[in-house]
Short mmCIF file of C-alpha atoms in Angstrom, two decimals:
data_model
loop_
_atom_site.label_atom_id
_atom_site.label_comp_id
_atom_site.label_asym_id
_atom_site.label_seq_id
_atom_site.Cartn_x
_atom_site.Cartn_y
_atom_site.Cartn_z
CA MET A 1 181.40 28.58 45.63
CA SER A 2 178.11 29.24 47.41
CA ALA A 3 176.56 26.20 49.11
CA THR A 4 173.11 27.78 48.83
CA PRO A 5 171.19 26.43 45.85
CA PRO A 6 169.63 28.94 43.45
CA ARG A 7 166.14 30.15 44.31
CA HIS A 8 165.14 30.64 40.69
CA VAL A 9 165.77 28.95 37.35
CA VAL A 10 165.48 30.25 33.79
CA VAL A 11 165.51 27.61 31.05
CA VAL A 12 165.99 28.83 27.47
CA LEU A 13 165.39 26.03 24.98
CA LEU A 14 166.32 27.11 21.45
CA ASP A 15 165.08 24.53 18.95
CA SER A 16 167.50 22.99 16.42
CA LEU A 17 170.50 24.84 17.86
CA ASN A 18 173.73 23.66 16.24
CA ARG A 19 176.57 23.41 18.73
CA HIS A 20 179.32 23.59 16.12
CA LEU A 21 178.00 26.90 14.76
CA LEU A 22 178.09 28.80 18.06
CA GLY A 23 181.02 31.09 18.68
CA SER A 24 181.42 29.77 22.22
CA TYR A 25 181.96 26.28 20.79
CA GLY A 26 184.40 27.41 18.14
CA GLY A 27 182.00 28.36 15.33
CA THR A 28 183.05 31.23 13.08
CA GLU A 29 180.52 31.09 10.24
CA PHE A 30 177.65 32.98 11.91
CA ALA A 31 177.51 35.72 14.55
CA THR A 32 176.17 34.67 17.98
CA PRO A 33 177.36 37.52 20.23
CA ASN A 34 174.73 37.12 22.96
CA LEU A 35 175.07 33.36 23.24
CA ASP A 36 178.82 33.99 23.44
CA ARG A 37 178.20 36.68 26.05
CA PHE A 38 176.17 34.19 28.08
CA ALA A 39 178.93 31.61 27.72
CA GLY A 40 181.22 34.06 29.52
CA ARG A 41 178.91 33.85 32.55
CA SER A 42 178.26 30.13 32.35
CA THR A 43 179.76 26.66 32.26
CA ARG A 44 179.88 25.01 28.86
CA PHE A 45 179.13 21.30 28.82
CA THR A 46 181.25 19.72 26.11
CA ASN A 47 179.79 16.19 26.09
CA HIS A 48 176.02 16.69 26.13
CA VAL A 49 174.04 14.40 23.81
CA THR A 50 170.48 13.89 22.67
CA GLY A 51 168.13 11.26 24.09
CA SER A 52 164.62 10.78 22.73
CA LEU A 53 164.01 12.43 19.37
CA PRO A 54 162.70 14.47 17.63
CA CYS A 55 160.93 17.59 18.98
CA MET A 56 158.24 16.41 21.40
CA PRO A 57 160.12 13.30 22.58
CA ALA A 58 163.04 15.57 23.49
CA ARG A 59 160.72 17.79 25.50
CA HIS A 60 159.34 14.72 27.21
CA ASP A 61 162.91 13.91 28.28
CA ILE A 62 163.35 17.39 29.74
CA LEU A 63 159.94 17.99 31.29
CA CYS A 64 159.11 14.43 32.43
CA GLY A 65 162.61 13.06 32.90
CA ALA A 66 161.80 9.73 31.27
CA LEU A 67 163.03 8.42 27.92
CA ASP A 68 160.07 7.55 25.72
CA PHE A 69 161.51 6.67 22.29
CA LEU A 70 161.70 2.97 23.21
CA TRP A 71 157.96 2.90 23.88
CA LYS A 72 156.33 5.37 21.50
CA PRO A 73 157.19 7.74 18.62
CA TRP A 74 155.65 11.05 19.72
CA GLY A 75 153.11 12.11 22.29
CA SER A 76 152.00 14.01 25.33
CA ILE A 77 152.33 13.33 29.04
CA GLU A 78 150.93 9.91 29.89
CA LEU A 79 148.60 8.96 32.73
CA TRP A 80 151.35 7.29 34.76
CA GLU A 81 153.66 10.30 34.78
CA GLU A 82 153.72 14.05 35.32
CA SER A 83 155.75 17.02 34.24
CA ILE A 84 158.30 18.59 36.57
CA THR A 85 155.95 21.58 36.68
CA ALA A 86 153.24 19.53 38.44
CA THR A 87 155.79 18.43 41.03
CA LEU A 88 156.97 22.01 41.50
CA ARG A 89 153.39 23.26 41.85
CA ARG A 90 152.86 20.99 44.86
CA SER A 91 156.05 22.36 46.38
CA GLY A 92 155.04 26.01 46.04
CA VAL A 93 157.33 26.89 43.14
CA THR A 94 155.76 29.25 40.60
CA THR A 95 156.32 28.21 36.99
CA MET A 96 155.85 30.19 33.79
CA LEU A 97 155.99 29.01 30.18
CA VAL A 98 156.60 31.36 27.26
CA SER A 99 156.66 29.66 23.88
CA ASP A 100 155.99 29.95 20.17
CA HIS A 101 156.40 26.18 19.65
CA PRO A 102 153.27 24.96 17.83
CA HIS A 103 153.71 21.28 18.73
CA LEU A 104 153.12 22.10 22.42
CA PHE A 105 149.55 23.04 21.58
CA GLU A 106 148.70 20.30 19.08
CA THR A 107 147.39 16.79 19.61
CA GLY A 108 150.39 14.81 20.77
CA GLY A 109 151.84 17.68 22.79
CA GLU A 110 148.73 19.33 24.12
CA ASN A 111 149.14 18.83 27.87
CA TYR A 112 152.73 19.85 28.59
CA HIS A 113 151.65 23.44 29.28
CA THR A 114 148.73 22.70 31.60
CA ASP A 115 150.67 22.35 34.87
CA PHE A 116 152.52 25.64 34.50
CA HIS A 117 151.04 28.35 36.73
CA GLY A 118 150.93 30.58 33.67
CA TRP A 119 151.72 30.31 29.98
CA ASP A 120 151.91 32.60 27.00
CA TYR A 121 151.65 31.12 23.52
CA VAL A 122 153.01 33.40 20.82
CA ARG A 123 151.17 32.63 17.59
CA GLY A 124 152.24 32.19 14.01
CA HIS A 125 155.29 29.92 13.88
CA GLU A 126 155.72 27.02 11.42
CA GLY A 127 152.45 25.00 11.26
CA ASP A 128 150.44 27.03 13.77
CA PRO A 129 146.84 27.39 12.41
CA TRP A 130 146.71 31.06 13.39
CA HIS A 131 145.13 32.70 10.32
CA THR A 132 143.00 31.33 7.51
CA ALA A 133 143.94 33.93 4.90
CA ALA A 134 146.74 36.33 4.09
CA ASP A 135 146.63 39.87 5.41
CA PRO A 136 145.00 41.83 2.56
CA SER A 137 147.13 44.86 3.41
CA ALA A 138 150.38 42.91 3.49
CA ILE A 139 152.13 45.02 0.85
CA GLY A 140 155.15 46.62 2.46
CA THR A 141 155.57 44.10 5.28
CA PRO A 142 159.08 42.86 6.06
CA SER A 143 158.34 39.35 4.75
CA LEU A 144 160.43 38.71 1.66
CA PRO A 145 159.14 36.60 -1.24
CA ALA A 146 159.58 32.92 -0.35
CA ALA A 147 158.92 29.57 -1.99
CA ARG A 148 155.38 28.68 -0.97
CA ASP A 149 156.01 25.36 0.70
CA GLY A 150 158.38 22.48 1.16
CA GLY A 151 156.78 20.50 -1.62
CA TRP A 152 159.82 20.96 -3.83
CA PHE A 153 161.47 18.16 -1.85
CA ILE A 154 158.59 16.44 -0.04
CA ARG A 155 156.73 15.61 -3.23
CA ASP A 156 159.69 13.74 -4.66
CA ARG A 157 160.44 11.93 -1.42
CA PHE A 158 156.95 10.53 -1.00
CA ASP A 159 155.82 10.57 -4.65
CA ILE A 160 152.85 12.82 -3.88
CA ALA A 161 150.99 14.65 -6.62
CA ASP A 162 151.15 18.45 -6.62
CA GLU A 163 147.38 18.78 -6.19
CA HIS A 164 147.58 17.09 -2.78
CA PHE A 165 149.54 20.03 -1.39
CA GLY A 166 147.59 22.94 -0.03
CA ARG A 167 148.69 26.31 1.27
CA ARG A 168 150.82 26.13 4.41
CA HIS A 169 149.62 27.89 7.54
CA TYR A 170 152.88 29.81 7.64
CA ASP A 171 152.24 31.20 4.14
CA ASP A 172 149.36 33.15 5.66
CA ALA A 173 150.92 33.84 9.07
CA ARG A 174 154.02 35.58 7.71
CA THR A 175 151.90 38.21 5.93
CA TRP A 176 150.62 39.43 9.31
CA PHE A 177 154.09 40.29 10.62
CA ARG A 178 154.29 44.07 10.24
CA ALA A 179 157.84 44.45 11.55
CA GLU A 180 160.72 42.36 12.82
CA ASP A 181 159.32 42.51 16.34
CA ASP A 182 156.16 40.76 15.10
CA PHE A 183 158.03 37.57 14.19
CA PRO A 184 157.38 34.85 16.80
CA GLY A 185 160.97 34.59 18.07
CA PRO A 186 161.39 38.26 18.98
CA GLN A 187 157.89 38.28 20.50
CA THR A 188 158.71 35.28 22.68
CA MET A 189 161.86 36.85 24.07
CA ARG A 190 160.03 40.12 24.82
CA SER A 191 157.20 38.29 26.58
CA ALA A 192 159.65 36.36 28.76
CA THR A 193 161.47 39.57 29.58
CA ARG A 194 158.22 41.26 30.60
CA TRP A 195 157.41 38.38 32.94
CA LEU A 196 160.82 38.68 34.59
CA ARG A 197 160.31 42.41 35.07
CA ARG A 198 156.64 42.55 36.06
CA GLU A 199 155.72 39.24 37.69
CA ALA A 200 158.76 37.32 38.85
CA PRO A 201 159.42 39.73 41.76
CA SER A 202 156.06 38.71 43.26
CA HIS A 203 157.25 35.14 43.85
CA ASP A 204 159.79 33.70 46.26
CA ARG A 205 160.79 30.68 44.17
CA TRP A 206 160.10 30.39 40.46
CA MET A 207 161.06 28.74 37.20
CA LEU A 208 160.72 30.47 33.83
CA PHE A 209 160.74 28.03 30.89
CA ILE A 210 161.23 29.62 27.47
CA ASP A 211 160.57 27.18 24.65
CA GLU A 212 161.68 29.18 21.62
CA PHE A 213 161.18 27.49 18.23
CA ASP A 214 163.95 29.45 16.48
CA PRO A 215 166.27 28.69 14.78
CA HIS A 216 164.03 25.81 13.63
CA GLU A 217 162.63 26.14 10.12
CA PRO A 218 161.10 28.01 8.42
CA PHE A 219 164.36 29.93 8.09
CA ASP A 220 162.41 33.14 7.51
CA THR A 221 163.81 36.51 8.58
CA PRO A 222 163.42 40.13 7.51
CA GLU A 223 166.27 42.34 6.50
CA PRO A 224 168.96 43.05 7.57
CA TRP A 225 169.19 39.43 8.71
CA ALA A 226 167.83 37.79 5.56
CA SER A 227 170.78 38.57 3.30
CA MET A 228 173.44 38.78 6.01
CA TYR A 229 175.17 35.54 5.01
CA ASP A 230 174.19 35.19 1.35
CA ASP A 231 177.08 34.64 -1.00
CA PRO A 232 177.18 37.76 -3.22
CA ALA A 233 178.08 35.54 -6.16
CA ASP A 234 174.68 33.83 -5.88
CA ALA A 235 172.85 37.09 -6.58
CA TRP A 236 169.65 35.91 -4.88
CA GLY A 237 168.00 39.33 -5.12
CA ASP A 238 164.18 39.23 -5.33
CA GLU A 239 164.07 35.54 -6.20
CA PRO A 240 161.78 33.65 -3.75
CA ARG A 241 163.84 32.56 -0.78
CA LEU A 242 164.03 28.90 0.22
CA ILE A 243 162.99 28.96 3.86
CA TRP A 244 162.00 25.28 4.12
CA PRO A 245 165.07 23.01 4.13
CA PRO A 246 164.89 19.51 2.68
CA TYR A 247 165.00 16.43 4.90
CA VAL A 248 167.22 14.28 2.75
CA VAL A 249 170.48 12.34 2.61
CA GLY A 250 172.55 13.50 -0.34
CA GLY A 251 170.78 16.78 -0.94
CA VAL A 252 173.21 17.96 -3.60
CA THR A 253 174.59 14.63 -4.72
CA ALA A 254 171.07 13.20 -5.19
CA GLY A 255 169.84 16.29 -7.02
CA ALA A 256 167.37 17.60 -4.44
CA LEU A 257 169.44 20.81 -4.26
CA ASN A 258 172.00 22.51 -6.43
CA GLU A 259 175.08 24.09 -4.88
CA ARG A 260 173.58 27.57 -4.98
CA GLN A 261 170.40 26.48 -3.20
CA ALA A 262 172.44 24.59 -0.62
CA ARG A 263 174.51 27.68 0.23
CA HIS A 264 171.34 29.77 0.39
CA ILE A 265 169.52 27.46 2.81
CA ARG A 266 172.54 27.26 5.09
CA ALA A 267 172.81 31.06 5.03
CA ASN A 268 169.11 31.33 5.93
CA TYR A 269 169.67 29.11 8.98
CA GLY A 270 172.51 31.43 9.99
CA ALA A 271 170.25 34.45 9.56
CA LYS A 272 167.61 32.90 11.83
CA LEU A 273 170.28 31.96 14.38
CA SER A 274 171.73 35.47 14.47
CA MET A 275 168.30 37.08 14.69
CA ILE A 276 167.18 35.05 17.71
CA ASP A 277 170.61 35.55 19.29
CA HIS A 278 170.03 39.31 18.99
CA HIS A 279 166.67 39.11 20.76
CA LEU A 280 168.04 36.79 23.44
CA GLY A 281 170.18 39.76 24.39
CA VAL A 282 167.07 41.56 25.65
CA LEU A 283 166.47 38.76 28.17
CA LEU A 284 170.10 38.83 29.28
CA ASP A 285 169.85 42.61 29.75
CA GLU A 286 166.86 42.09 32.06
CA LEU A 287 168.77 39.56 34.14
CA ASP A 288 171.49 42.22 34.43
CA ALA A 289 169.03 44.97 35.33
CA GLN A 290 167.43 42.94 38.12
CA ASP A 291 170.76 41.61 39.37
CA LEU A 292 169.41 38.06 39.23
CA TRP A 293 172.64 36.25 38.46
CA ASP A 294 173.47 35.63 42.14
CA SER A 295 170.17 33.91 42.87
CA THR A 296 169.26 32.32 39.53
CA ALA A 297 170.49 29.32 37.58
CA VAL A 298 170.16 29.97 33.85
CA ILE A 299 170.20 27.06 31.42
CA VAL A 300 170.53 27.39 27.64
CA CYS A 301 169.86 24.12 25.85
CA THR A 302 168.26 22.56 22.78
CA ASP A 303 166.40 19.44 21.70
CA HIS A 304 168.75 18.55 18.82
CA GLY A 305 170.78 20.07 16.03
CA HIS A 306 169.94 20.36 12.34
CA TYR A 307 171.93 18.99 9.41
CA LEU A 308 172.92 21.69 6.94
CA GLY A 309 174.91 19.73 4.40
CA GLU A 310 177.73 18.66 6.68
CA GLN A 311 179.93 16.23 4.79
CA ARG A 312 180.68 12.77 6.05
CA THR A 313 181.33 9.24 4.89
CA ALA A 314 180.20 6.07 6.56
CA GLY A 315 182.46 3.38 5.17
CA ARG A 316 183.25 -0.14 6.35
CA ALA A 317 180.76 -2.87 7.26
CA GLY A 318 179.30 -2.61 3.76
CA SER A 319 177.47 0.66 4.45
CA GLU A 320 177.19 3.13 1.61
CA ALA A 321 178.80 6.53 1.78
CA THR A 322 176.42 9.29 2.87
CA HIS A 323 177.06 12.92 2.05
CA ASP A 324 175.45 16.33 2.51
CA ILE A 325 172.71 15.44 4.98
CA TRP A 326 169.89 17.99 5.36
CA GLY A 327 167.22 18.47 8.00
CA LYS A 328 166.46 15.50 10.28
CA PRO A 329 166.17 12.53 7.91
CA MET A 330 166.11 8.92 9.05
CA VAL A 331 169.81 8.43 9.78
CA PRO A 332 171.66 7.82 13.07
CA GLN A 333 172.28 10.90 15.16
CA PHE A 334 175.63 12.00 13.80
CA GLU A 335 177.53 14.69 15.70
CA PRO A 336 175.96 17.80 14.07
CA LEU A 337 172.51 16.72 15.26
CA GLY A 338 173.18 14.56 18.29
CA HIS A 339 176.05 16.37 20.05
CA THR A 340 174.32 19.45 21.39
CA PRO A 341 175.23 22.65 23.24
CA LEU A 342 174.46 23.07 26.92
CA MET A 343 175.46 26.14 28.92
CA VAL A 344 174.54 26.63 32.57
CA HIS A 345 175.06 29.70 34.70
CA TRP A 346 175.36 28.53 38.29
CA PRO A 347 175.60 31.17 41.04
CA GLY A 348 179.03 31.12 42.62
CA ARG A 349 180.69 29.13 39.83
CA PRO A 350 183.14 31.11 37.69
CA GLY A 351 182.00 31.79 34.14
CA GLY A 352 183.88 30.60 31.12
CA SER A 353 184.55 27.16 32.58
CA THR A 354 183.84 23.78 30.98
CA ILE A 355 182.55 20.39 32.12
CA ASP A 356 183.52 17.36 30.05
CA ALA A 357 181.33 14.81 31.84
CA LEU A 358 178.79 12.90 29.74
CA THR A 359 175.26 14.27 30.10
CA THR A 360 171.95 14.00 28.25
CA ASN A 361 168.54 15.69 28.20
CA VAL A 362 166.85 13.64 30.95
CA ASP A 363 169.59 14.99 33.24
CA LEU A 364 168.11 18.47 32.85
CA ASN A 365 164.92 17.22 34.50
CA ALA A 366 166.86 15.65 37.36
CA THR A 367 168.81 18.88 37.80
CA LEU A 368 165.65 20.99 38.06
CA ALA A 369 164.25 18.55 40.64
CA ASP A 370 167.50 18.75 42.62
CA VAL A 371 167.60 22.56 42.58
CA PHE A 372 164.10 22.81 44.05
CA GLY A 373 164.36 19.77 46.32
CA VAL A 374 161.54 17.74 44.75
CA GLU A 375 161.26 14.17 43.50
CA ALA A 376 159.14 12.72 40.73
CA GLU A 377 156.58 10.06 41.58
CA HIS A 378 157.11 8.13 38.33
CA ARG A 379 160.13 6.23 36.97
CA THR A 380 162.74 8.63 35.58
CA HIS A 381 166.11 8.12 33.91
CA GLY A 382 168.07 11.32 34.62
CA ARG A 383 171.02 12.13 36.87
CA SER A 384 171.34 15.55 38.48
CA MET A 385 174.11 17.77 37.13
CA VAL A 386 174.26 19.79 40.36
CA PRO A 387 177.23 17.77 41.74
CA LEU A 388 179.13 18.58 38.53
CA LEU A 389 178.34 22.29 38.88
CA THR A 390 179.30 22.44 42.55
CA GLY A 391 182.49 20.48 42.05
CA GLU A 392 181.35 17.52 44.17
CA ALA A 393 181.61 15.09 41.24
CA THR A 394 183.44 14.78 37.94
CA SER A 395 181.03 12.26 36.40
CA ILE A 396 177.35 11.36 36.82
CA ARG A 397 176.85 8.60 34.22
CA GLU A 398 178.84 5.99 32.34
CA TRP A 399 176.57 5.85 29.28
CA ALA A 400 173.73 7.66 27.58
CA ILE A 401 171.21 6.21 25.15
CA GLY A 402 168.96 7.84 22.59
CA GLY A 403 167.24 7.51 19.27
CA VAL A 404 164.03 7.71 17.28
CA PHE A 405 161.21 5.18 17.76
CA GLY A 406 161.58 2.32 15.30
CA ASN A 407 165.04 3.34 14.10
CA TRP A 408 168.57 3.00 15.41
CA VAL A 409 169.08 2.81 19.17
CA GLN A 410 172.30 4.58 20.17
CA VAL A 411 174.60 4.33 23.14
CA THR A 412 177.72 6.31 23.96
CA ASP A 413 180.28 6.16 26.74
CA GLY A 414 181.38 9.70 25.97
CA ARG A 415 184.15 8.60 23.63
CA ARG A 416 182.65 5.86 21.47
CA LYS A 417 179.25 6.05 19.84
CA TYR A 418 177.35 2.96 18.70
CA ALA A 419 174.10 3.06 16.71
CA ARG A 420 172.49 -0.36 16.61
CA ALA A 421 170.11 -0.94 13.71
CA PRO A 422 167.15 -3.30 13.71
CA VAL A 423 167.73 -6.74 12.27
CA GLY A 424 165.37 -8.75 10.12
CA ASP A 425 162.29 -6.73 9.17
CA ASN A 426 162.35 -4.27 12.14
CA HIS A 427 159.89 -6.42 14.11
CA PRO A 428 158.73 -7.08 16.73
CA ILE A 429 157.90 -3.49 17.67
CA SER A 430 155.05 -2.11 19.75
CA MET A 431 153.52 1.23 20.61
CA TRP A 432 152.88 1.74 24.33
CA SER A 433 150.51 4.62 25.09
CA ASN A 434 147.19 5.61 26.57
CA ARG A 435 147.15 8.78 24.46
CA TRP A 436 147.08 7.46 20.92
CA SER A 437 148.50 10.38 19.01
CA THR A 438 151.49 11.42 17.01
CA MET A 439 152.75 14.45 15.14
CA PRO A 440 149.80 16.14 13.37
CA ALA A 441 150.15 17.01 9.70
CA HIS A 442 148.48 19.13 7.08
CA ASP A 443 148.98 19.96 3.43
CA GLY A 444 148.59 16.48 1.99
CA MET A 445 150.96 14.72 4.41
CA GLU A 446 148.25 13.25 6.68
CA GLN A 447 148.62 9.73 5.32
CA PHE A 448 152.28 9.70 6.38
CA MET A 449 151.87 11.35 9.77
CA HIS A 450 148.70 9.97 11.32
CA LEU A 451 149.19 7.01 13.61
CA PRO A 452 147.14 3.87 12.90
CA LYS A 453 144.59 3.27 15.64
CA PRO A 454 144.96 0.32 18.01
CA ASP A 455 142.92 -2.74 17.10
CA ARG A 456 141.88 -6.05 18.62
CA ARG A 457 145.49 -7.15 18.82
CA ALA A 458 146.11 -4.55 21.54
CA VAL A 459 146.69 -5.76 25.08
CA LEU A 460 147.06 -4.11 28.47
CA ASP A 461 150.55 -4.02 29.93
CA PHE A 462 152.46 -1.96 32.49
CA MET A 463 155.27 0.54 32.17
CA PRO A 464 158.29 0.13 34.47
CA GLY A 465 157.48 1.49 37.90
CA SER A 466 153.77 1.94 37.21
CA ASP A 467 150.55 0.15 38.17
CA VAL A 468 148.57 2.11 35.57
CA PRO A 469 147.55 -0.18 32.68
CA VAL A 470 148.86 0.91 29.29
CA ILE A 471 147.68 -0.06 25.81
CA ARG A 472 150.37 -2.00 23.99
CA GLN A 473 149.75 -2.38 20.26
CA ARG A 474 152.10 -4.77 18.53
CA PHE A 475 152.83 -4.03 14.89
CA GLU A 476 153.36 -6.93 12.50
CA PRO A 477 155.17 -7.10 9.14
CA GLY A 478 153.02 -5.38 6.56
CA ASP A 479 151.44 -2.95 9.05
CA ARG A 480 151.79 0.75 8.35
CA LEU A 481 154.14 1.95 11.05
CA PRO A 482 153.97 5.35 12.71
CA TYR A 483 155.61 8.21 10.78
CA TRP A 484 158.86 8.28 12.75
CA ALA A 485 159.31 4.50 12.63
CA GLY A 486 161.18 4.30 9.35
CA GLY A 487 163.56 1.67 10.68
CA ALA A 488 163.07 -0.68 7.77
CA ASN A 489 165.51 1.54 5.87
CA ALA A 490 168.13 0.93 8.55
CA VAL A 491 168.00 -2.86 8.80
CA GLY A 492 171.45 -4.27 9.47
CA GLN A 493 173.28 -0.94 9.10
CA HIS A 494 175.13 -0.57 12.41
CA HIS A 495 177.45 2.38 13.05
CA LEU A 496 180.40 2.60 15.46
CA TYR A 497 182.71 5.62 15.79
CA ASP A 498 185.61 6.43 18.07
CA LEU A 499 185.05 10.17 18.49
CA ASP A 500 188.39 10.80 20.17
CA VAL A 501 190.30 9.93 17.01
CA ASP A 502 187.49 10.41 14.48
CA PRO A 503 185.29 13.37 15.57
CA ASP A 504 183.89 13.77 12.06
CA GLU A 505 182.72 10.12 12.00
CA GLN A 506 184.50 9.26 8.79
CA GLU A 507 185.43 5.70 9.83
CA ASN A 508 182.61 3.29 10.66
CA ARG A 509 184.20 0.63 12.86
CA ALA A 510 181.16 -1.65 13.05
CA GLY A 511 182.33 -5.19 12.48
CA GLU A 512 185.60 -4.72 14.37
CA SER A 513 186.26 -6.52 17.64
CA SER A 514 185.41 -3.38 19.63
CA GLU A 515 181.77 -3.67 18.53
CA ALA A 516 181.23 -6.49 21.06
CA ASP A 517 182.02 -4.08 23.93
CA LEU A 518 179.47 -1.57 22.68
CA VAL A 519 176.85 -4.28 22.18
CA ASP A 520 177.34 -5.22 25.84
CA LEU A 521 177.08 -1.57 26.87
CA LEU A 522 173.86 -1.12 24.91
CA ARG A 523 172.41 -4.27 26.45
CA THR A 524 173.34 -2.95 29.90
CA ALA A 525 171.70 0.40 29.20
CA LEU A 526 168.49 -1.12 27.84
CA THR A 527 168.29 -3.43 30.84
CA ASP A 528 168.81 -0.53 33.24
CA VAL A 529 165.90 1.48 31.80
CA GLU A 530 163.75 -1.69 31.65
CA ALA A 531 163.21 -1.37 27.91
CA PRO A 532 160.49 -3.53 26.35
CA ALA A 533 161.56 -7.08 25.50
CA GLU A 534 160.73 -6.51 21.83
CA GLN A 535 163.47 -3.87 21.61
CA PHE A 536 166.09 -6.50 22.48
CA LEU A 537 164.62 -8.81 19.85
CA ARG A 538 164.38 -6.27 17.00
CA LEU A 539 167.97 -5.19 17.66
CA GLY A 540 169.27 -8.75 17.68
CA LEU A 541 170.31 -8.54 21.34
#
């Protein structure tokens, strides 16, 4: 194996990429020939897990290298830290971002792109406010009739009146796609490929970061993809397609979906997955054409998976059975969402190999820093995966933690997974941030998304490793918590699974003697990252 580190890196982040549905990880339900083709050139990591969730927190893990879910729910780069791209800029490494991810350009994610040397934002995905009206000449476009919005499940969940829902941005955007190549995913892959061909050769060292929102919802594709996996017995035909999946526990059993709708939504995810896989092939072809494999590390990763009705039970310890989970509802990160794919092509390492060591998303940041020989100036939590790839080490960490602000805090040793719920009333809990923002919302959901402003209870504190004062707002019982902090629903519901003997997490072992070991491990992990004292208190630690 070559001792010379790669001179270039390509990162392909595909949002909501389900590990268990990829052919290279044993999936057979949907076609992923180009991801499988890449797997033949790369090393598959078999024990990679999520950290901070959901979308923007996961990107904070990767780009800043620091877990943030213990301090805040969602947000941009803070004053005491910087993205890996700022560090690379000082070291003379050219960086390029190509993305169709709307959250990167909204309040709460608006400054992740600014330290790239160049960036291309492909418009029109999900909630991107790209157009204010439908294309008047849209007749004949590839967009198939689709249910207008996600209100068919959101309204029931939050008890919101129909009149509070407006037209979604995507309802207008999709009418402007004149062909398959106009959809944001295909455009993003073509733009990245053009940069590789036209601009990358001008630079000695570079990193290309592709943040591709597919296969995230809306699960909207043109033919031939759209009906590729539909069950013929369902006879969907010209009926409006359901491209917005519910975020719900018990989608079918609770009546949010019928069996036909459930099959259809899962098939639409598969269609989106296969379509973006097809267009990823164009990028792989360009890497072939330029013979870049010997000088370039290529990383394919994701932020998290997406529940598509996977069945499970969560017995023992008095917890109720949970079945057919959909979307990313407020539940612990079970395997379909939290155990994610990671494939890395490393020059000189044989393709088709595997690494079983435990890794998590902050380790991607540490790996990028190691490749280019740079070091962050703020406190980070990652461990470089380079020693694993070069064969110098078989393990880089003994535990990994993750979760969603205000919900369960999870720890795993690679075999056992423990999700610790809050105790009492989910307090004390505080928001730590100098950029008071969270996930923006439209279409009548503002009251559930917008973060309450800090008030006179706020104090100045300091993050670990920083002398920059930070606003710390403590929330009290009765306060409206940030959107992602739905932990009150989780109070007292701990989860413990031995994944070696129970990979489908059917047997919740919380309450058994082994729980004490995992409590100790979680306490060790929280101490190591210097988590806020209130996290120990709310978790009963």
